[in-house]
Amino acid sequence: METVVSYKLPITGSCTNQSGGGTSRHLDVANTTPHSPKNSIFQAELIALQEAVKYAQNHQNKVKIWSDSQSSLKALLNQKSNSTIARYIQDSLYNTHNIRLGWIRAHVGHLGNEKADELAKEAITSTEAAVLTVPLPRSSAKQDLKQRALAKWQRRWDDAINGRSTYEMIKKTGLRNHNWPRQLIQFITGHGSFPSYLFRFGKHPEDCCACGEPGTPFHSATKCRQTLYYHHKCPEDQHIEAWLKSITNHRLLRNKIIDLLNFITSQEDLLKSEQPE
């Protein structure tokens, strides 16, 4: 007599009660347990096989376990599998001689497999089934940690005191590389050869340039008489943020900022405010 077991999970195990003739029979076994949405379908399929193997180990009859998951069955053939679940199944099968595995095509009317699918869907929406705790796969764990890190980074960036000029340009944190030239980065961050920046580190007598106005990047690009050749049209206050973003998106405007920064760096003394004798 052979016991035929059809198991299917997210996470679900099932068999149908069906009278059989000859050498096989189906047992009535149904276990439905939802798993965390962060677990992978691959994990769910492997756990289904694991539970089926555990069930089969308690019987002396020969047991044939059918699965419609080719990836899970192939994982069991890999002796170097990184999956702890796959390795557990491999060890169990190695020590058991009454269990065989087989692949069955899904959604073609096999009664046991269709019942397993039905139980799987019930497990997803059930409020009574106990959640099975399974370690996350590495890919899901990495994605989860990435999302948590980005969320924490965003909160810190929103609440920070420093870097506000950059914040006006980049409000959303992320891993995108903007590939901005160093001169444009200096202009956006204000960390360049500007009197207002150099003054903070004792490299300039005061935070004003030679024309008496605060030596900020915006002043240098729009109002300073020493940099008249490199001036941009001064935007209205309500349009400054849009103007700053246009600098990063338009090649001609960006190149003009690069030329401005190169001039300021080479003519730093020209921009220094005069000191009284």
GROMACS .gro file of C-alpha atoms in nm, residues 13 47 57 60 69 98 122 135 148 152 163 172-173 186 190 206 214 242 255 262:
model
   20
   13GLY     CA    1  -0.056   2.126   0.370
   47ILE     CA    2   0.803   2.437   0.423
   57GLN     CA    3   0.809   0.992   0.866
   60GLN     CA    4   0.566   0.289   0.776
   69SER     CA    5   0.697   2.364  -0.724
   98ASN     CA    6   0.986   0.505   0.240
  122GLU     CA    7  -0.800   3.007   0.311
  135PRO     CA    8   1.336   3.324   0.941
  148ARG     CA    9   1.411   5.082   0.756
  152LYS     CA   10   1.533   5.658   0.944
  163GLY     CA   11   2.250   7.104   0.513
  172LYS     CA   12   1.389   6.288  -0.051
  173THR     CA   13   1.672   6.062   0.057
  186GLN     CA   14   3.007   7.337  -0.378
  190GLY     CA   15   2.767   7.635   0.007
  206GLU     CA   16   3.420   8.840   0.766
  214PRO     CA   17   2.681   8.846   0.257
  242ALA     CA   18   1.276   7.625  -0.888
  255ASN     CA   19   2.819   7.523  -1.701
  262ASN     CA   20   3.633   7.829  -1.107
   0.00000   0.00000   0.00000
